Backbone as numpy.savetxt, mean C-alpha at the origin, in Angstrom:
# Nx Ny Nz CAx CAy CAz Cx Cy Cz
5.68 0.65 24.03 6.08 -0.41 23.11 7.22 0.09 22.21
8.24 -0.73 22.01 9.36 -0.37 21.17 8.90 0.01 19.76
9.56 1.03 19.17 9.15 1.53 17.87 9.22 0.47 16.77
10.30 -0.32 16.76 10.43 -1.36 15.74 9.33 -2.42 15.88
8.98 -2.73 17.11 7.92 -3.70 17.35 6.58 -3.15 16.86
6.34 -1.85 17.05 5.10 -1.25 16.57 5.02 -1.31 15.04
6.13 -1.02 14.37 6.14 -1.08 12.90 5.95 -2.50 12.42
6.60 -3.45 13.10 6.43 -4.85 12.72 4.98 -5.30 12.92
4.37 -4.89 14.01 2.97 -5.24 14.26 2.07 -4.63 13.18
2.38 -3.40 12.77 1.63 -2.76 11.70 1.74 -3.58 10.41
2.95 -4.03 10.10 3.16 -4.83 8.89 2.40 -6.15 8.97
2.39 -6.76 10.14 1.66 -8.02 10.33 0.16 -7.81 10.10
-0.38 -6.72 10.64 -1.80 -6.44 10.44 -2.10 -6.13 8.98
-1.24 -5.36 8.33 -1.41 -5.10 6.89 -1.40 -6.41 6.10
-0.55 -7.34 6.53 -0.37 -8.58 5.77 -1.60 -9.49 5.80
-2.55 -9.24 6.70 -3.75 -10.06 6.75 -4.74 -9.70 5.65
-4.44 -8.65 4.89 -5.38 -8.19 3.87 -5.73 -9.25 2.84
-4.73 -9.99 2.36 -4.99 -11.01 1.35 -5.95 -12.07 1.83
-5.76 -12.53 3.06 -6.65 -13.55 3.62 -8.06 -13.01 3.78
-8.19 -11.80 4.34 -9.51 -11.18 4.48 -10.21 -11.10 3.12
-9.48 -10.64 2.12 -10.08 -10.46 0.79 -10.53 -11.79 0.22
-9.68 -12.81 0.32 -10.04 -14.13 -0.23 -11.27 -14.69 0.45
-11.35 -14.54 1.76 -12.50 -15.07 2.52 -13.77 -14.30 2.17
-13.67 -12.99 2.12 -14.86 -12.17 1.90 -15.36 -12.21 0.46
-14.45 -12.41 -0.48 -14.87 -12.50 -1.88 -15.20 -13.93 -2.29
-14.87 -14.90 -1.42 -15.09 -16.30 -1.75 -16.54 -16.72 -1.60
-16.76 -18.02 -1.78 -18.12 -18.55 -1.80 -18.84 -18.40 -0.47
-18.09 -18.30 0.63 -18.74 -18.17 1.93 -19.51 -16.88 2.09
-18.97 -15.78 1.53 -19.63 -14.47 1.65 -19.98 -13.88 0.29
-19.12 -14.15 -0.71 -19.38 -13.76 -2.10 -19.68 -12.27 -2.25
-18.94 -11.44 -1.54 -19.08 -10.00 -1.72 -18.36 -9.58 -3.01
-18.78 -8.48 -3.58 -18.10 -7.95 -4.76 -16.91 -7.12 -4.30
-15.87 -6.97 -5.16 -14.73 -6.12 -4.78 -15.16 -4.70 -4.42
-16.14 -4.17 -5.14 -16.60 -2.81 -4.85 -17.21 -2.69 -3.47
-17.98 -3.68 -3.07 -18.59 -3.67 -1.74 -17.52 -3.74 -0.67
-16.55 -4.63 -0.87 -15.49 -4.78 0.12 -14.70 -3.49 0.27
-14.29 -2.90 -0.85 -13.46 -1.69 -0.79 -14.23 -0.53 -0.18
-15.49 -0.34 -0.58 -16.24 0.82 -0.10 -16.55 0.71 1.39
-17.04 -0.44 1.84 -17.40 -0.59 3.25 -16.15 -0.57 4.14
-15.10 -1.25 3.70 -13.85 -1.25 4.47 -13.29 0.15 4.61
-13.32 0.91 3.52 -12.79 2.28 3.55 -13.65 3.19 4.42
-14.95 2.99 4.39 -15.83 3.80 5.24 -15.48 3.58 6.71
-15.30 2.33 7.11 -14.97 2.03 8.50 -13.64 2.65 8.89
-12.63 2.50 8.04 -11.31 3.06 8.34 -11.37 4.59 8.41
-12.09 5.20 7.47 -12.20 6.65 7.46 -12.90 7.21 8.68
-13.96 6.53 9.11 -14.71 7.00 10.28 -13.91 6.84 11.57
-13.18 5.74 11.69 -12.40 5.51 12.91 -11.33 6.58 13.09
-10.79 7.06 11.97 -9.74 8.07 12.03 -10.27 9.49 11.81
-11.58 9.65 11.76 -12.17 10.95 11.45 -11.85 12.00 12.50
-11.52 11.58 13.72 -11.16 12.54 14.77 -9.96 13.39 14.36
-9.14 12.89 13.41 -7.95 13.63 13.00 -8.22 14.63 11.88
-9.41 14.60 11.28 -9.70 15.46 10.13 -9.48 16.95 10.38
-9.82 17.49 11.56 -9.56 18.93 11.78 -8.11 19.34 11.59
-7.19 18.38 11.70 -5.77 18.69 11.53 -5.43 19.09 10.09
-6.30 18.75 9.14 -6.06 19.14 7.75 -6.06 20.66 7.59
-6.74 21.36 8.48 -6.84 22.81 8.36 -5.69 23.52 9.07
-4.81 22.75 9.71 -3.70 23.38 10.40 -2.67 23.87 9.39
-2.10 25.05 9.59 -1.09 25.57 8.66 0.12 24.65 8.57
0.68 24.56 7.38 1.84 23.72 7.12 2.99 24.59 6.65
4.15 24.44 7.27 5.32 25.22 6.87 6.08 24.47 5.78
6.44 25.17 4.72 7.27 24.61 3.66 8.50 25.48 3.49
9.54 24.89 2.88 10.81 25.61 2.75 10.62 26.93 2.01
11.02 28.02 2.66 10.97 29.31 2.01 9.61 29.98 2.00
8.62 29.37 2.63 7.28 29.95 2.63 6.70 29.93 4.04
5.84 30.90 4.31 5.15 30.92 5.59 4.13 29.79 5.66
3.79 29.34 6.87 2.78 28.28 6.99 1.46 28.68 6.35
0.88 27.77 5.59 -0.40 28.04 4.93 -1.36 26.88 5.21
-2.66 27.17 5.33 -3.63 26.10 5.55 -3.70 25.16 4.35
-4.02 23.92 4.61 -4.15 22.93 3.55 -5.51 23.10 2.87
-5.49 23.20 1.54 -6.73 23.33 0.80 -7.27 21.96 0.45
-8.60 21.84 0.46 -9.21 20.55 0.15 -8.87 20.10 -1.26
-8.67 21.06 -2.17 -8.35 20.69 -3.55 -7.02 19.96 -3.65
-6.13 20.21 -2.70 -4.82 19.55 -2.73 -4.89 18.09 -2.33
-5.90 17.71 -1.58 -6.01 16.32 -1.15 -6.94 15.51 -2.06
-7.63 16.18 -2.98 -8.63 15.49 -3.81 -7.99 14.50 -4.77
-6.98 14.96 -5.53 -6.37 14.09 -6.54 -5.73 12.84 -5.92
-4.90 12.98 -4.86 -4.35 11.77 -4.23 -5.43 10.82 -3.72
-6.51 11.38 -3.20 -7.58 10.53 -2.65 -8.25 9.72 -3.75
-8.48 10.33 -4.91 -9.11 9.61 -6.02 -8.17 8.52 -6.54
-6.88 8.82 -6.64 -5.91 7.82 -7.08 -5.83 6.68 -6.07
-5.89 7.02 -4.80 -5.89 6.01 -3.72 -7.07 5.05 -3.91
-8.24 5.60 -4.20 -9.42 4.76 -4.43 -9.21 3.84 -5.61
-8.62 4.35 -6.68 -8.43 3.56 -7.90 -7.47 2.41 -7.68
-6.32 2.67 -7.02 -5.36 1.58 -6.87 -5.83 0.55 -5.84
-6.60 0.98 -4.84 -7.15 0.00 -3.90 -8.14 -0.93 -4.60
-8.99 -0.34 -5.43 -9.97 -1.14 -6.16 -9.27 -2.12 -7.09
-8.20 -1.66 -7.76 -7.43 -2.54 -8.65 -6.78 -3.67 -7.85
-6.23 -3.35 -6.68 -5.55 -4.37 -5.87 -6.53 -5.44 -5.38
-7.66 -5.01 -4.84 -8.65 -5.97 -4.34 -9.18 -6.81 -5.50
-9.45 -6.20 -6.64 -9.95 -6.93 -7.80 -8.92 -7.92 -8.30
-7.62 -7.58 -8.20 -6.57 -8.49 -8.64 -6.63 -9.80 -7.86
-7.02 -9.72 -6.59 -7.10 -10.93 -5.76 -8.19 -11.89 -6.23
-9.14 -11.39 -7.03 -10.18 -12.27 -7.55 -9.62 -13.17 -8.63
-8.69 -12.64 -9.43 -8.24 -13.33 -10.64 -6.87 -13.96 -10.53
-6.13 -13.63 -9.49 -4.82 -14.24 -9.32 -4.58 -14.46 -7.83
-3.43 -15.02 -7.50 -3.14 -15.33 -6.10 -2.89 -14.06 -5.30
-3.11 -14.18 -3.99 -2.82 -13.05 -3.10 -1.34 -12.70 -3.14
-0.49 -13.72 -3.32 0.95 -13.47 -3.41 1.28 -12.62 -4.63
0.71 -12.95 -5.78 0.95 -12.16 -6.98 0.48 -10.72 -6.78
-0.72 -10.56 -6.22 -1.30 -9.22 -6.06 -0.43 -8.34 -5.17
0.01 -8.85 -4.03 0.77 -8.02 -3.10 2.19 -7.79 -3.59
2.82 -8.81 -4.19 4.19 -8.65 -4.67 4.27 -7.68 -5.84
3.31 -7.77 -6.75 3.31 -6.84 -7.87 3.09 -5.41 -7.38
2.24 -5.24 -6.39 2.01 -3.89 -5.86 3.28 -3.31 -5.25
4.13 -4.17 -4.69 5.34 -3.70 -4.04 6.43 -3.29 -5.03
6.11 -3.27 -6.30 7.01 -2.71 -7.30 6.96 -1.18 -7.29
6.00 -0.63 -6.55 5.75 0.82 -6.61 6.95 1.68 -6.19
7.79 1.31 -5.19 8.90 2.20 -4.84 9.86 2.41 -6.01
10.03 1.37 -6.83 10.93 1.48 -7.97 10.30 2.33 -9.07
8.98 2.25 -9.20 8.27 3.13 -10.15 8.45 4.58 -9.72
8.34 4.84 -8.44 8.52 6.20 -7.92 9.92 6.72 -8.23
10.94 5.86 -8.07 12.32 6.27 -8.33 12.51 6.66 -9.80
11.93 5.86 -10.71 12.07 6.14 -12.14 11.34 7.42 -12.53
10.11 7.58 -12.07 9.33 8.78 -12.41 9.98 10.02 -11.82
10.51 9.91 -10.61 11.17 11.05 -9.99 12.40 11.47 -10.79
13.10 10.50 -11.35 14.26 10.79 -12.19 13.84 11.41 -13.52
12.79 10.86 -14.14 12.37 11.30 -15.47 11.68 12.66 -15.44
10.83 12.90 -14.44 10.02 14.12 -14.43 10.61 15.24 -13.56
11.28 14.86 -12.48 11.75 15.88 -11.54 13.26 16.01 -11.49
13.96 15.23 -12.31 15.40 15.35 -12.38 16.13 14.87 -11.16
15.47 14.07 -10.31 16.14 13.54 -9.13 17.17 12.49 -9.54
18.26 12.50 -8.85 19.36 11.62 -9.21 19.00 10.15 -9.01
19.30 9.33 -10.01 19.11 7.89 -9.91 20.47 7.28 -9.58
20.71 7.01 -8.31 22.02 6.54 -7.86 22.19 5.06 -8.17
23.42 4.58 -7.94 23.75 3.20 -8.30 22.85 2.20 -7.60
22.55 2.43 -6.32 21.68 1.51 -5.60 20.30 1.44 -6.21
19.77 2.60 -6.60 18.46 2.62 -7.26 18.50 1.86 -8.58
19.59 2.04 -9.32 19.71 1.36 -10.62 19.74 -0.16 -10.45
20.54 -0.62 -9.50 20.58 -2.06 -9.23 19.22 -2.58 -8.77
18.59 -1.83 -7.88 17.27 -2.24 -7.38 16.25 -2.27 -8.50
16.32 -1.28 -9.40 15.38 -1.24 -10.51 15.57 -2.44 -11.44
16.83 -2.77 -11.71 17.09 -3.93 -12.56 16.60 -5.23 -11.93
16.92 -5.43 -10.65 16.48 -6.64 -9.95 14.96 -6.69 -9.84
14.38 -5.55 -9.47 12.92 -5.50 -9.30 12.18 -5.78 -10.59
12.68 -5.21 -11.68 12.05 -5.46 -12.98 12.15 -6.93 -13.35
13.32 -7.52 -13.09 13.49 -8.95 -13.36 12.49 -9.77 -12.55
12.32 -9.42 -11.27 11.38 -10.15 -10.43 9.95 -10.04 -10.94
9.56 -8.85 -11.36 8.20 -8.66 -11.88 8.01 -9.43 -13.17
9.03 -9.41 -14.04 8.94 -10.16 -15.31 8.75 -11.65 -15.04
9.48 -12.17 -14.06 9.34 -13.60 -13.73 7.92 -13.90 -13.26
7.37 -13.04 -12.39 6.00 -13.25 -11.91 5.00 -13.17 -13.05
5.14 -12.16 -13.89 4.19 -11.95 -14.98 4.25 -13.10 -15.99
5.45 -13.47 -16.41 5.58 -14.55 -17.40 5.07 -15.87 -16.83
5.41 -16.14 -15.56 4.98 -17.38 -14.95 3.49 -17.46 -14.69
2.81 -16.32 -14.67 1.36 -16.30 -14.36 0.52 -15.87 -15.56
1.14 -15.66 -16.71 0.42 -15.13 -17.87 -0.34 -16.23 -18.59
-1.42 -16.66 -17.97 -2.23 -17.71 -18.59 -3.63 -17.68 -17.98
-4.62 -17.96 -18.82 -6.00 -18.05 -18.37 -6.48 -16.78 -17.69
-7.26 -16.97 -16.64 -7.85 -15.85 -15.93 -6.81 -15.02 -15.20
-5.63 -15.61 -14.95 -4.60 -14.87 -14.21 -4.06 -13.68 -14.99
-4.26 -13.67 -16.30 -3.81 -12.52 -17.10 -4.46 -11.25 -16.59
-5.76 -11.31 -16.33 -6.47 -10.14 -15.82 -5.98 -9.78 -14.42
-5.77 -10.79 -13.58 -5.31 -10.54 -12.22 -3.94 -9.90 -12.19
-3.03 -10.39 -13.02 -1.68 -9.83 -13.08 -1.73 -8.40 -13.62
-2.57 -8.17 -14.62 -2.71 -6.82 -15.17 -3.22 -5.85 -14.11
-4.22 -6.27 -13.35 -4.74 -5.42 -12.28 -3.69 -5.19 -11.19
-2.87 -6.22 -10.93 -1.81 -6.07 -9.95 -0.79 -5.02 -10.37
-0.44 -5.02 -11.65 0.48 -4.01 -12.16 -0.15 -2.61 -12.13
-1.44 -2.54 -12.45 -2.13 -1.25 -12.38 -2.16 -0.72 -10.95
-2.32 -1.63 -9.98 -2.32 -1.18 -8.59 -0.95 -0.64 -8.20
0.13 -1.23 -8.73 1.48 -0.73 -8.46 1.67 0.65 -9.08
1.22 0.82 -10.32 1.32 2.13 -10.97 0.50 3.17 -10.20
-0.70 2.76 -9.76 -1.54 3.68 -9.00 -0.92 4.06 -7.67
-0.34 3.07 -6.99 0.30 3.34 -5.71 1.48 4.30 -5.90
2.26 4.08 -6.96 3.36 4.98 -7.26 2.88 6.39 -7.51
1.80 6.53 -8.30 1.24 7.86 -8.57 0.74 8.50 -7.28
0.14 7.70 -6.41 -0.36 8.21 -5.14 0.78 8.77 -4.29
1.89 8.04 -4.22 3.04 8.49 -3.43 3.57 9.81 -3.98
3.66 9.93 -5.29 4.16 11.16 -5.90 3.21 12.34 -5.65
1.92 12.07 -5.72 0.94 13.13 -5.47 0.91 13.56 -4.01
1.41 12.70 -3.13 1.45 13.03 -1.71 2.60 13.97 -1.37
3.58 14.08 -2.25 4.77 14.87 -1.93 4.46 16.32 -1.55
3.56 17.00 -2.27 3.26 18.38 -1.87 2.57 18.48 -0.52
2.14 17.35 0.02 1.42 17.34 1.29 2.32 16.95 2.46
3.63 16.97 2.24 4.55 16.66 3.33 4.35 17.65 4.48
4.25 17.11 5.67 3.99 17.94 6.84 2.54 17.92 7.26
1.65 17.49 6.36 0.24 17.37 6.71 0.04 16.11 7.54
-0.82 16.17 8.52 -1.05 15.02 9.40 -1.46 13.78 8.60
-0.70 12.70 8.76 -0.91 11.50 7.96 -2.22 10.80 8.33
-2.58 10.82 9.60 -3.83 10.17 10.00 -5.04 10.91 9.41
-4.95 12.24 9.36 -6.03 13.01 8.74 -6.13 12.67 7.25
-4.97 12.58 6.58 -4.98 12.22 5.16 -5.52 10.81 4.95
-5.15 9.90 5.85 -5.65 8.52 5.72 -7.16 8.49 5.85
-7.70 9.29 6.78 -9.14 9.33 6.95 -9.83 9.88 5.70
-9.35 11.01 5.18 -10.01 11.60 4.02 -9.84 10.73 2.79
-8.69 10.08 2.65 -8.48 9.18 1.51 -9.49 8.03 1.53
-9.73 7.48 2.70 -10.65 6.36 2.81 -12.11 6.79 2.67
-12.44 7.97 3.16 -13.82 8.45 3.00 -14.11 8.77 1.53
-13.14 9.35 0.83 -13.31 9.58 -0.61 -13.41 8.26 -1.35
-12.62 7.27 -0.93 -12.68 5.95 -1.56 -14.07 5.34 -1.40
-14.64 5.47 -0.23 -16.00 4.95 -0.01 -16.98 5.56 -1.02
-16.93 6.87 -1.19 -17.85 7.54 -2.10 -17.54 7.21 -3.56
-16.27 7.12 -3.90 -15.88 6.87 -5.29 -16.21 5.46 -5.74
-16.06 4.49 -4.85 -16.25 3.08 -5.23 -17.67 2.60 -4.96
-18.44 3.36 -4.19 -19.81 2.94 -3.86 -20.65 2.60 -5.10
-20.55 3.34 -6.22 -21.33 2.96 -7.40 -20.97 1.59 -7.96
-19.80 1.07 -7.60 -19.36 -0.24 -8.08 -19.60 -1.34 -7.03
-20.26 -0.98 -5.94 -20.51 -1.93 -4.86 -21.75 -2.78 -5.18
-21.60 -3.68 -6.13 -22.72 -4.52 -6.54 -23.22 -5.38 -5.38
-24.52 -5.38 -5.17 -25.12 -6.24 -4.17 -24.91 -5.82 -2.74
-24.50 -4.57 -2.51 -24.21 -4.15 -1.14 -25.47 -4.19 -0.27
-26.64 -3.91 -0.86 -27.88 -3.91 -0.09 -28.33 -5.33 0.26
-27.87 -6.31 -0.51 -28.25 -7.70 -0.25 -27.18 -8.48 0.52
-26.08 -7.82 0.84 -24.99 -8.51 1.52 -25.39 -8.88 2.94
-24.97 -10.05 3.42 -25.29 -10.45 4.79 -24.69 -9.47 5.81
-25.45 -9.09 6.82 -24.91 -8.17 7.83 -23.62 -8.66 8.47
-23.52 -9.97 8.67 -22.30 -10.51 9.29 -21.08 -10.27 8.40
-21.27 -10.39 7.08 -20.17 -10.17 6.16 -19.76 -8.70 6.16
-20.74 -7.80 6.17 -20.44 -6.37 6.20 -19.73 -5.99 7.50
-20.14 -6.62 8.59 -19.50 -6.35 9.88 -18.03 -6.80 9.84
-17.78 -7.95 9.18 -16.40 -8.44 9.06 -15.57 -7.49 8.19
-16.18 -6.95 7.15 -15.47 -5.98 6.29 -15.13 -4.73 7.10
-16.09 -4.25 7.88 -15.84 -3.07 8.71 -14.73 -3.35 9.73
-14.74 -4.54 10.29 -13.69 -4.94 11.23 -12.33 -4.90 10.54
-12.29 -5.37 9.28 -11.04 -5.33 8.52 -10.57 -3.89 8.34
-11.52 -2.98 8.08 -11.15 -1.58 7.91 -10.48 -1.00 9.15
-10.95 -1.42 10.31 -10.39 -0.93 11.57 -9.04 -1.59 11.86
-9.00 -2.92 11.74 -7.82 -3.69 12.17 -6.72 -3.71 11.11
-7.12 -3.72 9.83 -6.12 -3.89 8.78 -5.72 -2.58 8.10
-6.45 -1.49 8.38 -6.09 -0.20 7.78 -5.84 0.86 8.86
-6.84 1.14 9.67 -6.72 2.24 10.64 -5.67 1.96 11.71
-5.79 0.84 12.41 -4.87 0.53 13.51 -3.41 0.46 13.06
-3.09 -0.21 11.92 -1.68 -0.26 11.51 -1.07 1.12 11.24
-1.87 2.04 10.69 -1.33 3.38 10.42 -0.95 4.08 11.73
-1.76 3.91 12.75 -1.43 4.51 14.05 -0.14 3.91 14.60
-0.03 2.59 14.55 1.17 1.92 15.04 2.40 2.32 14.23
2.25 2.37 12.91 3.36 2.69 12.03 3.89 4.10 12.31
2.99 5.05 12.42 3.41 6.43 12.66 4.03 6.61 14.04
3.48 5.93 15.04 4.08 5.98 16.37 5.48 5.37 16.36
5.63 4.27 15.62 6.93 3.62 15.53 7.98 4.50 14.87
7.57 5.24 13.83 8.52 6.09 13.11 9.04 7.25 13.94
8.43 7.51 15.10 8.92 8.57 15.97 10.30 8.23 16.54
10.60 6.95 16.66 11.88 6.52 17.23 12.70 5.65 16.29
12.16 5.29 15.13 12.84 4.41 14.18 13.10 5.18 12.88
14.33 5.14 12.34 14.60 5.82 11.06 13.68 5.30 9.96
13.33 6.19 9.02 12.37 5.85 7.97 12.85 4.67 7.14
14.17 4.62 6.85 14.70 3.52 6.02 14.55 2.19 6.74
14.88 2.18 8.03 14.72 0.94 8.80 13.25 0.54 8.86
12.38 1.53 9.00 10.95 1.25 9.02 10.48 0.64 7.72
11.01 1.13 6.59 10.58 0.59 5.29 11.03 -0.85 5.11
12.20 -1.19 5.65 12.67 -2.58 5.57 11.78 -3.49 6.42
11.42 -3.02 7.62 10.57 -3.83 8.50 9.22 -4.10 7.85
8.68 -3.11 7.12 7.36 -3.30 6.50 7.38 -4.33 5.38
8.58 -4.76 4.95 8.64 -5.83 3.95 8.12 -7.15 4.51
7.86 -7.17 5.82 7.21 -8.35 6.41 5.82 -8.54 5.81
5.20 -7.44 5.34 3.85 -7.57 4.77 3.80 -8.49 3.55
4.60 -8.24 2.49 4.53 -9.16 1.34 5.07 -10.55 1.63
5.85 -10.70 2.69 6.33 -12.03 3.07 5.23 -12.82 3.78
4.50 -12.15 4.67 3.49 -12.84 5.48 2.15 -12.98 4.77
1.82 -12.05 3.88 0.54 -12.08 3.19 0.25 -13.44 2.55
1.16 -13.99 1.73 0.90 -15.31 1.14 0.83 -16.43 2.19
1.58 -16.25 3.29 1.57 -17.27 4.34 0.19 -17.38 4.98
-0.39 -16.23 5.36 -1.73 -16.27 5.97 -2.76 -16.83 4.98
-2.63 -16.47 3.72 -3.58 -16.96 2.72 -3.45 -18.47 2.55
-2.22 -18.96 2.59 -2.01 -20.41 2.49 -2.60 -21.13 3.70
-2.33 -20.59 4.90 -2.85 -21.23 6.11 -4.36 -21.12 6.20
-4.92 -19.99 5.73 -6.36 -19.76 5.89 -7.23 -20.41 4.84
-6.82 -20.33 3.57 -7.68 -20.87 2.50 -6.95 -21.86 1.61
-5.71 -22.21 1.97 -4.99 -23.24 1.23 -4.46 -22.80 -0.12
-4.32 -21.49 -0.35 -3.80 -21.00 -1.62 -2.28 -21.06 -1.61
-1.70 -21.81 -2.55 -0.25 -22.00 -2.60 0.33 -21.19 -3.76
1.27 -20.27 -3.48 1.90 -19.51 -4.57 2.67 -20.43 -5.50
2.72 -20.08 -6.77 3.46 -20.88 -7.74 4.96 -20.71 -7.55
5.71 -21.60 -8.16 7.18 -21.51 -8.11 7.65 -20.17 -8.67
7.05 -19.75 -9.79 7.47 -18.51 -10.44 7.14 -17.29 -9.57
6.04 -17.36 -8.84 5.70 -16.27 -7.93 6.72 -16.17 -6.80
7.09 -17.31 -6.24 8.08 -17.32 -5.16 9.44 -16.84 -5.65
9.83 -17.29 -6.84 11.13 -16.89 -7.39 11.14 -15.40 -7.71
10.15 -14.96 -8.47 10.10 -13.54 -8.82 9.91 -12.65 -7.61
9.08 -13.09 -6.66 8.86 -12.31 -5.45 10.13 -12.17 -4.62
10.90 -13.27 -4.55 12.16 -13.21 -3.81 13.13 -12.19 -4.42
13.21 -12.17 -5.74 14.08 -11.22 -6.43 13.59 -9.79 -6.21
12.28 -9.58 -6.30 11.71 -8.25 -6.10 11.96 -7.74 -4.68
11.75 -8.58 -3.69 11.98 -8.16 -2.31 13.46 -7.88 -2.06
14.35 -8.67 -2.70 15.78 -8.40 -2.59 16.11 -7.03 -3.16
15.44 -6.66 -4.26 15.66 -5.35 -4.87 15.26 -4.23 -3.91
14.14 -4.40 -3.21 13.70 -3.37 -2.27 14.65 -3.25 -1.09
15.22 -4.37 -0.65 16.22 -4.32 0.43 17.46 -3.58 -0.05
17.92 -3.87 -1.28 19.08 -3.18 -1.85 18.83 -1.68 -1.88
17.64 -1.28 -2.32 17.31 0.14 -2.41 17.33 0.79 -1.02
16.74 0.11 -0.04 16.67 0.67 1.32 18.05 0.76 1.97
18.85 -0.29 1.82 20.19 -0.30 2.42 21.07 0.77 1.79
20.97 0.92 0.47 21.77 1.95 -0.20 21.36 3.35 0.27
20.05 3.56 0.44 19.57 4.85 0.94 20.10 5.12 2.34
20.14 4.10 3.18 20.66 4.26 4.54 22.14 4.61 4.52
22.91 3.98 3.64 24.34 4.28 3.54 24.57 5.72 3.10
23.79 6.17 2.10 23.96 7.53 1.60 23.62 8.55 2.68
22.57 8.30 3.44 22.20 9.21 4.52 23.26 9.23 5.59
23.85 8.06 5.84 24.92 8.00 6.83 26.14 8.82 6.41
26.49 8.75 5.12 27.63 9.53 4.61 27.36 11.02 4.71
26.12 11.41 4.38 25.75 12.82 4.47 25.81 13.30 5.92
25.33 12.48 6.83 25.34 12.86 8.25 26.78 13.02 8.76
27.68 12.11 8.33 29.07 12.20 8.77 29.74 13.44 8.18
29.40 13.75 6.92 29.99 14.92 6.27 29.56 16.20 6.96
28.29 16.26 7.32 27.76 17.45 8.00 28.36 17.57 9.39
28.49 16.39 10.05 29.03 16.41 11.40 30.50 16.77 11.42
């Protein structure tokens, strides 16, 4: 299968998350966010558990001999992963799926700012433009949704973006470590961390729990395999642009499945935010192209 098609299929599967969450947390199943996150993560972690031995494989870093990965190095990212997933799923209870996913997609711009502030990484013109546009898009979504119960949902959505950004930064020292192994351990830690918040898990209908487990396999484990296989032949920047299909399709499936219609302000702000991410990705591709030509 073509690499771009694999990445697109991964994005499509990821995009079903909002619909799954709305259905499973709704009146038909009435699961708690904690139950959904813990059971879903357990299923995803177990399906990918075959990759866990790869965590012990030595990893080569610049200027250093290969060293085995220590469990302590994966602990902090895994806990942060659990926190932002819980915030994201909970956000879907109080606001629209469109708001939840679009706000979370602010994370690449958060990473750019923190990398500049803490690590001295250069904030180039494309990043600056993307940051300005992205911030404007988020402000439009927040202001347009800042009323009633949606205040909590929007706040949780922003927390999930901050958590996702922190997770990405904490993953940097783990470059070269098998991603499927990390995905498995992240999800298994999430299961254990969120289990105390899984209200009513013992009383949940078996059919609902089976559907949650199915989501863990289809919406988390399988897309990661497809995405990583696709990246073998597709440049990372192109892959990141293709994955923007997720925030575009997520509200569509939710609208078709449960009739949830995003507000005008969500569509406007989301459009601006997604444009910012495209600007950031295209600028990164241009800079890499210039570097490649200079080296060549």
